[in-house]
Amino acid sequence: MFRSLLVANRGEVAVRIARAARDAGVRVVGIVSSADQGASWTEEFDEVVCVGGPAPAESYLRMSAIVQAARQTGCAAVHPGWGFLAENARFAALCEQNGLTFVGPAPSTMERMGLKWPSKVAMRAAGLDLTPGSDGLLTDIEEAVRVAESVGYPVILKADAGGGGRGMRICRTDAEVREAFPSARAEATAAFGNGALFLEKFVTGGRHIEVQILGDRFGRAVHLFERDCSVQRNHQKLIEESPSPALSPEERAELGARAAQAAEAIGYVGAGTIEFLAAPDSGRLSFMEMNTRLQVEHPVTEMVTGIDIVREQLRIAAGGAVGFTQDGVSLEGHSIECRINAEDPSDGFRPTPGTLDEFSIPLDLGPGRVRVDTHVSQGAEVPPYYDSLIAKVIVHAADRAQAIETMQRTLGGARISGVSTTIPLHLAVLSSDEFTSGNYDTRSIPGWPA
Amino acid sequence: MSSASHSLDLRMTHEDGLIVLRAPDVGYFTAPLGRGAVVAPGMTAGALQRLEGTVQLTIPPGVRGAVVTDPPERVLSAAGFGEALYRIDPAGAGEAAAESDAPEEAGAGLVLVAEQSGRVWHRPGPGEDPFCAPGSVLEDGAAVCLVEVMKTFSTVPYRPVKGLPTRGRVVRWIVGDGADVQKGDPILELEQA
């Protein structure tokens, strides 16, 4: 195991990684921006290096400053967390060039999975289904129209290098494809320097189901079952659960096995997540994308499997094998996570930075177990520069109904003031018939007016 | 990741009537000024070895005074962004401040520059005395330092050329012991002896 690890992130995930590293006997070095200097969560680190000013571009995104910080504090490895540089292949390569182990897959794997079409080609070759659409990148408008007609409207044009919805167009007729193609290409070129487009059948609704993977250097990969992340707002996940209420035990076993097989086929090393879209009518699961990092919602998987995913990441990065076989992974009970963001759900989810005058979340209102992953406490500042996530409440109980009940009691007993939070939204979702029945999809937030 | 600049201003804050000069980036701080050194805008006050290369640290506009802190013990001292490197007493500026009105002046003294890129060593060997120190007088042919280029060490002699006097008195080392220099980087500040 590494003697020292640098955590190239801030806030909740930085604290999560620091705790896992310390449990593994690793000395932990943190980085901060000048805005985060002295924040109480930085006490989780053995040493802290300030790498620049408040804006992410001045600090948490400064690759060379972060690598220099790792060098001068004697670190052997860098954990990127999620967000910031976590999926930046150049950062991973810069770490390796400077003799630091990047806790994640190889830069080449990150690069391939970061582009939409190459990742789909790789995963199709590895045996996963794709949403019907173009076979590769589109050469011109005529090809786009031809493909759209053959898969059936509505369709969606997507940019190969896409992100944030740019270069994306939903089309319902030939005329719309002809109109959208040039502008989507121009937008993708402007945003990503890459105007390549492909086309897929547009699926409305459906469920977002993702499989947690762990792969090692010895060519072996195991899955830790799935998470259902269909409660979303503008593609931002709000509530995640494991197992998915939409899968039967047979479907679950098959999906996991296929995902693990695909990860082995691409030689995936580290923790990763393969995201699938379950079609609303058939339930057919098609590959969406692979995230080559730790996910925000990883705790629900930890709760139902009892496996510490960050600890496994460190073990694998240090050259170790996955510490168990597929047969050794079992799923017990049900887990739900609610993301507590400093946002006002009654005012268009406006971010509300500020000071936490009160912050307490009860851990003992049962019937299930409660885990709170957070970097804040009473009196802490929520700075305006970063993500609005302030805490994740994770519950684990014998079944889904008890998990929901535990979450309701816990959030109902939470006392947070000074900033607005998404707790009212979570309570509305948890008590809605759609959510309690398990029959919901990504189209709308169950129990919450659109 | 381009960083073409060879110098960066130190960041300035004020504390208890003193000026605090802080690291403008993450890196190894080296070649510091000593306690009592008098500073003026534009003057070089050490260097920072960053991942992209070494930058000279300069005194920002409006800062004059005397250094009232000791330099770090380590030749290469790890610094974070914003870390305090010097405390400056503005009352200590004295006469030197008056005569160094032009921002360029402090950096435009007599300097001996590196003839080749490499690593500079102040001493002939570990544990030995340095070839020269502030106050030493150098004449033609006197050893100034060692420069290590690709594991080969050679002695750098003093030569009264390029505007340097026949006899020069060492004012200070500009680069630390063991620091990397590029061809043309200043190594030593001198005055007429």
XYZ file of C-alpha atoms in Angstrom:
643
model
C 0.000 0.000 0.000
C 1.073 3.597 -0.588
C 2.719 5.401 2.299
C 1.208 8.760 1.335
C -1.723 9.762 -0.854
C -2.746 13.162 -2.185
C -6.474 13.800 -2.511
C -6.998 16.102 -5.499
C -10.447 17.281 -4.494
C -12.397 19.112 -1.820
C -15.376 18.803 0.492
C -17.412 15.677 0.952
C -15.477 13.384 -1.388
C -12.106 14.542 -0.055
C -13.209 13.633 3.459
C -14.574 10.273 2.275
C -11.256 9.367 0.634
C -9.177 10.628 3.555
C -11.065 8.350 5.942
C -10.640 5.276 3.757
C -6.957 6.006 3.281
C -6.378 6.489 6.975
C -8.153 3.214 7.719
C -5.675 1.582 5.342
C -2.765 3.128 7.239
C -1.993 5.689 4.540
C -0.870 9.243 5.350
C -3.229 11.680 3.584
C -2.328 15.027 2.053
C -5.123 17.373 1.023
C -5.203 20.319 -1.322
C -7.285 23.435 -0.803
C -8.052 26.676 -2.561
C -7.524 29.855 -0.591
C -11.332 29.941 -0.069
C -11.269 26.539 1.636
C -8.169 27.188 3.733
C -8.875 26.563 7.410
C -12.280 24.925 6.794
C -13.029 22.337 9.475
C -13.070 19.426 6.996
C -9.406 20.058 6.162
C -8.564 18.707 9.633
C -9.136 15.226 8.198
C -5.774 15.504 6.441
C -2.309 14.943 7.867
C -1.037 17.811 5.745
C -2.692 20.430 3.549
C -1.235 22.358 0.611
C -2.955 25.438 -0.765
C -2.763 25.288 -4.557
C -4.333 28.585 -5.591
C -7.253 30.964 -5.529
C -10.979 30.338 -4.978
C -12.146 29.681 -8.540
C -11.700 26.020 -9.568
C -9.604 27.091 -12.571
C -7.184 28.766 -10.145
C -6.871 25.786 -7.807
C -8.687 22.430 -8.051
C -8.253 22.287 -11.842
C -4.565 23.299 -11.877
C -2.927 20.061 -12.914
C 0.716 21.109 -12.599
C 0.216 22.808 -9.218
C -1.499 19.690 -7.869
C 1.226 17.369 -9.146
C 3.851 19.703 -7.660
C 1.985 19.598 -4.334
C 2.088 15.784 -4.444
C 5.808 15.802 -5.207
C 6.822 18.173 -2.482
C 4.794 16.358 0.158
C 6.289 12.979 -0.725
C 3.081 11.415 -2.032
C 3.196 8.249 -4.119
C -0.362 8.395 -5.416
C -3.139 10.828 -6.309
C -6.863 10.153 -5.856
C -8.964 12.504 -8.001
C -12.364 11.882 -6.350
C -15.219 12.891 -8.674
C -15.736 16.054 -10.685
C -12.793 18.422 -11.243
C -9.983 16.339 -12.822
C -11.428 12.878 -12.139
C -12.061 12.051 -15.798
C -9.216 14.065 -17.278
C -6.886 11.675 -19.088
C -4.213 14.373 -19.399
C -4.123 14.786 -15.636
C -3.803 11.028 -15.162
C -0.962 11.015 -17.683
C 0.777 13.952 -15.984
C 0.646 12.075 -12.664
C 2.163 8.969 -14.229
C 4.864 11.022 -15.979
C 5.898 12.398 -12.627
C 6.080 9.021 -10.975
C 2.739 9.271 -9.178
C 0.131 6.529 -9.299
C -3.221 7.869 -10.459
C -6.002 6.097 -8.567
C -8.121 5.223 -11.578
C -7.882 3.437 -14.899
C -5.119 3.964 -17.458
C -5.163 7.343 -19.265
C -5.890 5.538 -22.545
C -8.991 3.886 -21.045
C -10.198 7.246 -19.716
C -9.659 8.839 -23.105
C -11.594 6.138 -24.943
C -14.500 6.089 -22.497
C -14.605 9.899 -22.503
C -15.662 10.003 -26.146
C -19.195 8.837 -26.759
C -18.815 6.904 -29.990
C -15.510 5.116 -29.232
C -16.930 4.047 -25.875
C -20.035 2.647 -27.589
C -17.938 0.766 -30.148
C -15.814 -0.707 -27.373
C -18.829 -1.732 -25.329
C -20.707 -3.167 -28.306
C -17.642 -5.269 -29.075
C -17.633 -6.287 -25.420
C -21.174 -7.627 -25.762
C -23.421 -4.824 -24.538
C -26.487 -3.605 -26.438
C -26.628 -0.073 -27.780
C -29.690 2.098 -28.342
C -30.653 1.661 -32.025
C -29.077 4.348 -34.187
C -26.299 5.182 -36.606
C -23.468 2.705 -37.005
C -20.695 5.132 -36.283
C -20.352 8.829 -36.911
C -22.580 10.448 -39.492
C -20.958 11.685 -42.703
C -23.727 14.012 -43.888
C -27.370 15.071 -43.600
C -28.606 12.422 -46.048
C -27.139 9.636 -43.956
C -28.698 11.175 -40.839
C -32.142 11.204 -42.462
C -31.740 7.637 -43.696
C -30.764 6.360 -40.250
C -33.544 8.355 -38.566
C -36.140 6.789 -40.855
C -34.854 3.296 -40.268
C -34.831 3.509 -36.444
C -38.068 5.556 -36.306
C -38.787 8.987 -34.850
C -38.197 10.637 -32.453
C -34.382 10.547 -32.707
C -31.608 12.474 -31.000
C -28.473 13.873 -32.629
C -25.478 13.808 -30.279
C -21.964 15.199 -30.409
C -19.181 12.624 -30.147
C -17.286 14.836 -27.716
C -20.529 15.981 -26.104
C -21.341 17.131 -22.629
C -23.775 19.497 -20.987
C -26.352 19.024 -23.733
C -24.343 20.934 -26.324
C -24.584 19.630 -29.867
C -27.698 17.645 -28.881
C -30.958 17.954 -30.857
C -34.197 15.989 -30.580
C -35.845 15.577 -34.001
C -39.347 14.301 -34.826
C -39.368 14.576 -38.633
C -37.010 14.454 -41.636
C -37.315 18.208 -41.922
C -36.183 18.646 -38.332
C -33.142 16.435 -38.915
C -32.196 18.517 -41.969
C -32.576 21.697 -39.983
C -30.833 20.509 -36.808
C -27.829 18.752 -38.362
C -25.795 21.842 -39.394
C -26.463 23.761 -36.200
C -25.672 20.778 -33.973
C -22.423 20.273 -35.873
C -21.527 23.976 -35.571
C -22.343 23.982 -31.855
C -20.255 20.866 -31.203
C -17.348 22.315 -33.186
C -17.504 25.550 -31.221
C -17.810 23.844 -27.840
C -15.464 20.874 -28.217
C -13.400 21.540 -31.361
C -14.947 18.342 -32.706
C -18.065 18.472 -34.897
C -18.564 14.712 -35.214
C -22.201 13.660 -34.698
C -24.071 10.396 -34.358
C -27.752 9.624 -34.058
C -29.851 7.416 -31.789
C -33.471 6.645 -31.229
C -34.699 9.084 -28.597
C -36.040 7.302 -25.552
C -38.348 9.276 -23.284
C -38.757 8.073 -19.771
C -37.079 4.808 -19.000
C -34.866 4.166 -16.028
C -31.259 4.979 -15.339
C -29.659 1.801 -14.027
C -25.903 1.561 -13.505
C -23.597 -1.262 -12.505
C -20.624 -0.817 -10.164
C -17.476 -2.518 -11.430
C -14.096 -3.260 -9.871
C -11.333 -4.449 -12.197
C -7.715 -5.243 -11.399
C -4.378 -5.431 -13.213
C -4.682 -9.177 -13.470
C -7.494 -8.943 -15.998
C -10.269 -9.757 -13.591
C -13.408 -7.722 -12.991
C -16.314 -8.206 -10.608
C -19.592 -6.313 -10.317
C -21.180 -5.040 -7.116
C -24.728 -5.097 -8.481
C -26.672 -2.082 -9.679
C -27.944 1.285 -8.557
C -31.160 2.857 -9.783
C -30.725 6.597 -10.291
C -33.959 7.453 -12.040
C -34.976 10.281 -9.696
C -33.309 13.125 -11.549
C -33.743 16.772 -12.298
C -32.085 18.054 -15.480
C -29.881 14.934 -15.580
C -28.745 15.619 -11.999
C -29.341 12.633 -9.769
C -31.238 13.351 -6.562
C -32.025 9.941 -5.046
C -30.278 6.650 -5.728
C -31.092 3.180 -4.507
C -29.811 -0.349 -4.622
C -31.111 -2.795 -5.674
C -33.252 -1.367 -8.480
C -36.966 -2.052 -7.931
C -37.249 -2.532 -11.709
C -35.111 -5.679 -11.994
C -35.984 -9.265 -11.138
C -33.263 -11.364 -9.448
C -32.564 -13.094 -12.785
C -32.300 -9.791 -14.667
C -30.038 -8.463 -11.936
C -27.656 -11.408 -12.144
C -27.542 -11.244 -15.929
C -26.956 -7.480 -16.106
C -24.166 -7.658 -13.542
C -22.470 -10.551 -15.305
C -22.608 -8.792 -18.673
C -21.212 -5.568 -17.210
C -18.350 -7.372 -15.478
C -17.592 -9.267 -18.678
C -17.523 -5.988 -20.636
C -15.155 -4.446 -18.096
C -12.842 -7.438 -18.441
C -13.039 -7.198 -22.212
C -11.739 -3.625 -22.219
C -9.110 -4.398 -19.564
C -10.647 -2.008 -17.070
C -8.562 -1.337 -13.942
C -10.090 0.310 -10.881
C -13.601 1.288 -9.851
C -15.944 2.251 -12.664
C -19.618 2.465 -13.431
C -21.391 1.290 -16.560
C -24.621 3.216 -17.097
C -27.609 1.686 -18.849
C -30.950 3.029 -19.963
C -33.857 0.648 -19.440
C -36.407 1.227 -22.215
C -39.842 2.148 -20.824
C -41.817 -0.436 -22.789
C -39.536 -3.453 -23.170
C -37.219 -2.909 -20.222
C -34.366 -3.636 -22.649
C -31.095 -2.321 -21.182
C -28.815 -0.433 -23.534
C -25.369 0.954 -22.782
C -25.255 4.727 -22.225
C -21.754 5.507 -20.986
C -19.029 4.442 -18.625
C -17.808 6.666 -15.800
C -14.156 5.971 -15.112
C -14.182 7.120 -11.497
C -15.787 6.841 -8.094
C -19.457 7.904 -8.200
C -21.206 10.236 -5.786
C -23.778 7.514 -5.103
C -21.267 4.728 -4.350
C -22.369 4.442 -0.674
C -25.643 2.649 -1.506
C -23.566 -0.127 -3.053
C -21.292 -0.199 -0.015
C -24.302 -0.545 2.258
C -25.848 -3.527 0.457
C -22.559 -5.347 -0.241
C -20.507 -4.384 2.812
C -17.559 -3.536 0.529
C -15.603 -0.281 0.983
C -15.204 0.831 -2.635
C -12.596 3.526 -1.927
C -10.487 1.047 -0.015
C -10.696 -1.331 -3.000
C -9.668 1.504 -5.327
C -6.544 2.071 -3.268
C -5.733 -1.625 -3.113
C -6.108 -2.009 -6.886
C -4.099 1.158 -7.618
C -1.312 -0.160 -5.409
C -1.092 -3.197 -7.672
C -3.299 -5.536 -5.685
C -5.975 -7.894 -6.915
C -9.675 -7.444 -6.207
C -9.931 -8.953 -2.770
C -12.847 -11.327 -3.458
C -14.504 -13.379 -6.173
C -17.882 -12.719 -7.740
C -19.407 -15.463 -5.615
C -18.147 -13.665 -2.546
C -20.275 -10.586 -3.308
C -23.786 -10.759 -1.976
C -26.569 -8.213 -1.834
C -28.328 -7.763 1.465
C -31.319 -5.565 2.229
C -32.028 -2.271 0.550
C -30.213 1.062 0.561
C -31.320 4.570 -0.445
C -29.266 7.748 -0.710
C -30.622 11.306 -0.716
C -28.323 14.110 -1.857
C -28.683 17.129 0.375
C -27.813 20.164 -1.734
C -27.694 23.775 -0.580
C -30.423 24.717 -3.040
C -33.923 26.059 -2.687
C -36.286 23.564 -4.370
C -39.224 25.967 -4.017
C -37.335 28.634 -5.942
C -36.153 26.827 -9.076
C -33.331 25.037 -7.197
C -31.455 28.290 -6.761
C -28.117 27.631 -4.987
C -28.022 29.091 -1.476
C -24.482 29.457 -0.161
C -24.127 30.787 3.377
C -23.349 29.814 6.954
C -24.849 26.713 8.529
C -26.383 28.130 11.699
C -27.722 24.690 12.526
C -26.698 21.322 11.154
C -27.770 18.055 12.688
C -29.051 14.832 11.180
C -30.251 12.095 13.559
C -28.655 8.671 13.151
C -30.885 6.655 15.466
C -34.501 6.975 14.373
C -34.536 3.517 12.674
C -35.773 0.984 11.858
C -32.746 0.784 9.526
C -29.150 2.011 9.814
C -28.224 5.589 8.879
C -24.940 6.839 7.436
C -24.238 10.517 6.776
C -21.363 11.402 4.439
C -20.563 15.066 4.849
C -17.755 17.571 5.270
C -19.809 20.208 7.080
C -20.962 20.787 10.630
C -22.745 23.526 12.522
C -21.123 26.902 11.885
C -19.466 25.855 8.614
C -19.459 28.110 5.593
C -20.889 26.861 2.305
C -18.767 28.836 -0.195
C -20.313 30.069 -3.460
C -17.548 28.715 -5.716
C -18.270 25.007 -5.739
C -20.853 22.261 -6.071
C -23.895 22.659 -3.818
C -23.710 19.150 -2.295
C -23.374 19.482 1.487
C -24.263 15.990 2.671
C -25.499 12.602 1.604
C -27.871 10.691 3.820
C -27.689 6.950 3.223
C -29.966 4.410 4.878
C -29.852 0.630 4.899
C -32.701 -1.626 6.024
C -33.986 -5.141 5.579
C -36.328 -4.130 2.756
C -37.270 -1.158 0.616
C -40.285 -0.113 2.696
C -38.191 0.017 5.854
C -35.446 1.905 4.045
C -37.975 4.524 2.927
C -39.370 4.764 6.449
C -35.889 5.196 7.914
C -35.082 7.936 5.413
C -38.361 9.745 6.123
C -37.749 9.725 9.868
C -34.131 10.798 9.468
C -34.787 13.682 7.090
C -37.847 14.667 9.111
C -35.620 14.954 12.180
C -32.821 16.851 10.429
C -32.211 20.416 11.616
C -30.411 22.509 9.034
C -30.671 26.274 8.885
C -28.744 29.148 7.360
C -28.986 27.678 3.873
C -31.961 26.152 2.046
C -31.746 22.448 1.269
C -33.344 19.844 -0.957
C -34.797 18.006 2.067
C -38.418 19.177 1.378
C -38.120 17.722 -2.116
C -36.819 14.399 -0.784
C -39.661 14.140 1.740
C -42.201 14.783 -1.034
C -40.643 12.105 -3.249
C -40.385 9.551 -0.437
C -44.085 9.861 0.380
C -45.316 9.779 -3.238
C -47.191 6.716 -4.507
C -44.948 6.533 -7.578
C -41.793 6.275 -5.519
C -43.134 3.927 -2.868
C -44.495 1.599 -5.560
C -41.066 1.633 -7.243
C -42.713 2.503 -10.531
C -41.056 5.771 -11.589
C -38.793 6.960 -14.414
C -36.412 9.749 -15.390
C -39.095 11.939 -16.997
C -40.341 13.655 -13.878
C -39.573 13.823 -10.184
C -42.148 11.622 -8.441
C -44.334 13.597 -6.055
C -42.911 16.945 -7.088
C -44.753 19.394 -9.388
C -42.932 19.868 -12.698
C 0.112 24.379 -19.491
C 2.222 27.244 -20.622
C 4.202 29.275 -18.247
C 6.553 31.362 -20.247
C 7.152 33.984 -17.580
C 10.483 33.829 -15.771
C 9.396 35.920 -12.839
C 6.349 36.228 -10.634
C 5.512 38.935 -8.124
C 5.175 37.763 -4.543
C 1.656 38.218 -3.167
C 1.297 40.931 -0.570
C -0.823 41.212 2.563
C -0.516 43.382 5.643
C -0.311 42.183 9.229
C 0.486 44.068 12.456
C 2.139 46.965 10.624
C 4.328 44.582 8.630
C 4.108 43.626 4.993
C 3.785 39.871 4.460
C 5.077 38.545 1.143
C 3.545 35.238 0.141
C 4.232 32.491 -2.381
C 2.393 33.129 -5.663
C 2.227 29.405 -6.452
C 3.037 25.915 -5.214
C 6.686 24.914 -5.365
C 10.077 24.696 -3.715
C 11.186 28.080 -2.433
C 14.916 28.597 -2.787
C 17.632 31.273 -2.785
C 15.874 33.404 -0.172
C 16.973 36.819 1.013
C 18.357 36.847 4.521
C 17.174 38.737 7.590
C 18.017 42.416 7.271
C 18.003 42.471 3.472
C 16.501 45.675 2.163
C 13.952 45.216 -0.564
C 12.468 47.421 -3.241
C 9.972 46.845 -6.069
C 11.243 44.714 -8.937
C 14.033 43.149 -6.906
C 14.519 39.403 -7.109
C 13.736 37.754 -3.778
C 14.446 34.099 -4.333
C 13.027 31.585 -6.741
C 10.228 29.034 -6.836
C 10.798 25.665 -8.471
C 7.481 24.653 -9.973
C 6.576 21.595 -12.015
C 6.863 23.660 -15.204
C 10.234 25.148 -14.251
C 11.823 27.693 -11.987
C 10.525 31.246 -11.716
C 12.249 34.166 -10.047
C 10.186 35.777 -7.303
C 10.073 39.539 -7.409
C 9.136 42.210 -4.901
C 5.755 43.655 -5.939
C 5.136 47.378 -6.537
C 4.899 49.522 -3.456
C 6.944 47.275 -1.171
C 10.024 48.751 0.488
C 11.594 47.828 3.762
C 13.795 45.343 5.533
C 13.303 41.598 5.849
C 12.651 40.784 9.511
C 12.337 36.992 9.181
C 14.944 34.268 8.888
C 15.218 32.298 5.662
C 14.022 28.670 5.767
C 16.622 26.160 6.916
C 16.153 23.911 3.928
C 17.738 24.836 0.614
C 14.573 23.751 -1.105
C 11.666 24.629 1.128
C 8.218 23.346 0.106
C 5.720 26.192 -0.098
C 2.002 26.264 -0.800
C 0.102 29.004 -2.581
C -0.153 32.024 -0.272
C 2.369 30.727 2.266
C 4.219 33.557 4.046
C 7.831 33.706 2.820
C 8.932 37.085 4.177
C 7.807 39.681 6.660
C 8.946 43.153 5.736
C 9.250 46.090 8.101
C 8.554 49.193 6.013
C 10.345 51.324 8.627
C 13.546 49.454 7.872
C 13.800 50.808 4.341
C 16.224 53.550 5.399
C 18.602 55.044 2.887
C 18.482 52.095 0.576
C 14.840 52.789 -0.121
C 15.541 56.361 -1.012
C 18.191 55.475 -3.519
C 16.313 52.634 -5.193
C 13.431 54.557 -6.611
C 13.673 53.031 -10.057
C 11.991 49.621 -9.914
C 14.629 48.123 -12.162
C 17.561 49.232 -10.110
C 17.651 46.469 -7.566
C 17.681 43.820 -10.234
C 20.084 45.722 -12.447
C 23.139 45.478 -10.171
C 26.253 43.551 -11.121
C 25.354 39.967 -11.668
C 27.234 36.908 -12.740
C 25.076 34.796 -15.014
C 25.132 31.084 -15.783
C 27.000 30.213 -18.978
C 25.189 26.923 -19.285
C 22.086 25.263 -17.918
C 22.618 22.916 -15.008
C 22.578 22.588 -11.248
C 24.570 25.044 -9.176
C 26.501 23.914 -6.108
C 27.945 26.492 -3.725
C 30.472 24.072 -2.215
C 33.286 21.884 -3.588
C 31.762 18.944 -1.723
C 29.191 18.093 0.938
C 30.144 19.520 4.323
C 32.821 21.795 2.903
C 32.829 25.571 2.998
C 31.324 27.400 0.054
C 33.652 28.779 -2.595
C 32.495 32.257 -1.777
C 30.003 34.008 0.464
C 28.631 37.530 0.860
C 31.645 39.763 1.476
C 34.141 37.549 -0.401
C 36.220 39.364 -2.982
C 36.592 37.619 -6.328
C 39.390 38.157 -8.836
C 39.970 36.760 -12.293
C 40.067 32.962 -12.116
C 38.656 32.570 -8.593
C 36.244 29.658 -8.204
C 32.654 30.796 -7.793
C 30.714 27.553 -7.735
C 30.338 24.148 -9.318
C 27.891 23.526 -12.090
C 26.592 20.031 -12.629
C 25.542 19.172 -16.152
C 24.499 15.595 -16.859
C 26.375 14.292 -13.807
C 29.558 16.116 -14.806
C 30.818 18.804 -12.433
C 32.858 21.773 -13.542
C 34.167 24.793 -11.680
C 32.798 28.159 -12.696
C 35.615 30.752 -12.546
C 35.153 34.467 -11.989
C 35.950 36.477 -15.160
C 35.935 40.285 -15.218
C 33.980 40.388 -18.474
C 30.539 41.569 -19.558
C 30.655 44.624 -17.333
C 31.935 42.837 -14.212
C 34.764 44.602 -12.322
C 38.352 43.324 -12.028
C 37.683 42.764 -8.343
C 34.101 42.035 -7.333
C 32.673 41.705 -3.855
C 29.886 39.163 -3.399
C 26.607 40.750 -2.258
C 24.501 37.573 -2.230
C 23.735 34.301 -3.869
C 20.733 34.618 -6.187
C 20.288 30.874 -6.599
C 20.332 28.396 -3.778
C 22.800 25.586 -3.244
C 21.627 22.744 -5.461
C 19.247 24.890 -7.512
C 18.693 24.360 -11.214
C 19.554 27.243 -13.522
C 19.018 27.946 -17.169
C 21.710 29.503 -19.313
C 21.640 33.253 -18.676
C 20.041 33.031 -15.223
C 21.722 35.254 -12.621
C 23.756 33.286 -10.083
C 25.526 35.862 -7.964
C 25.007 39.531 -7.178
C 28.257 41.554 -6.916
C 29.503 45.051 -6.299
C 32.742 46.796 -7.146
C 35.381 45.845 -4.552
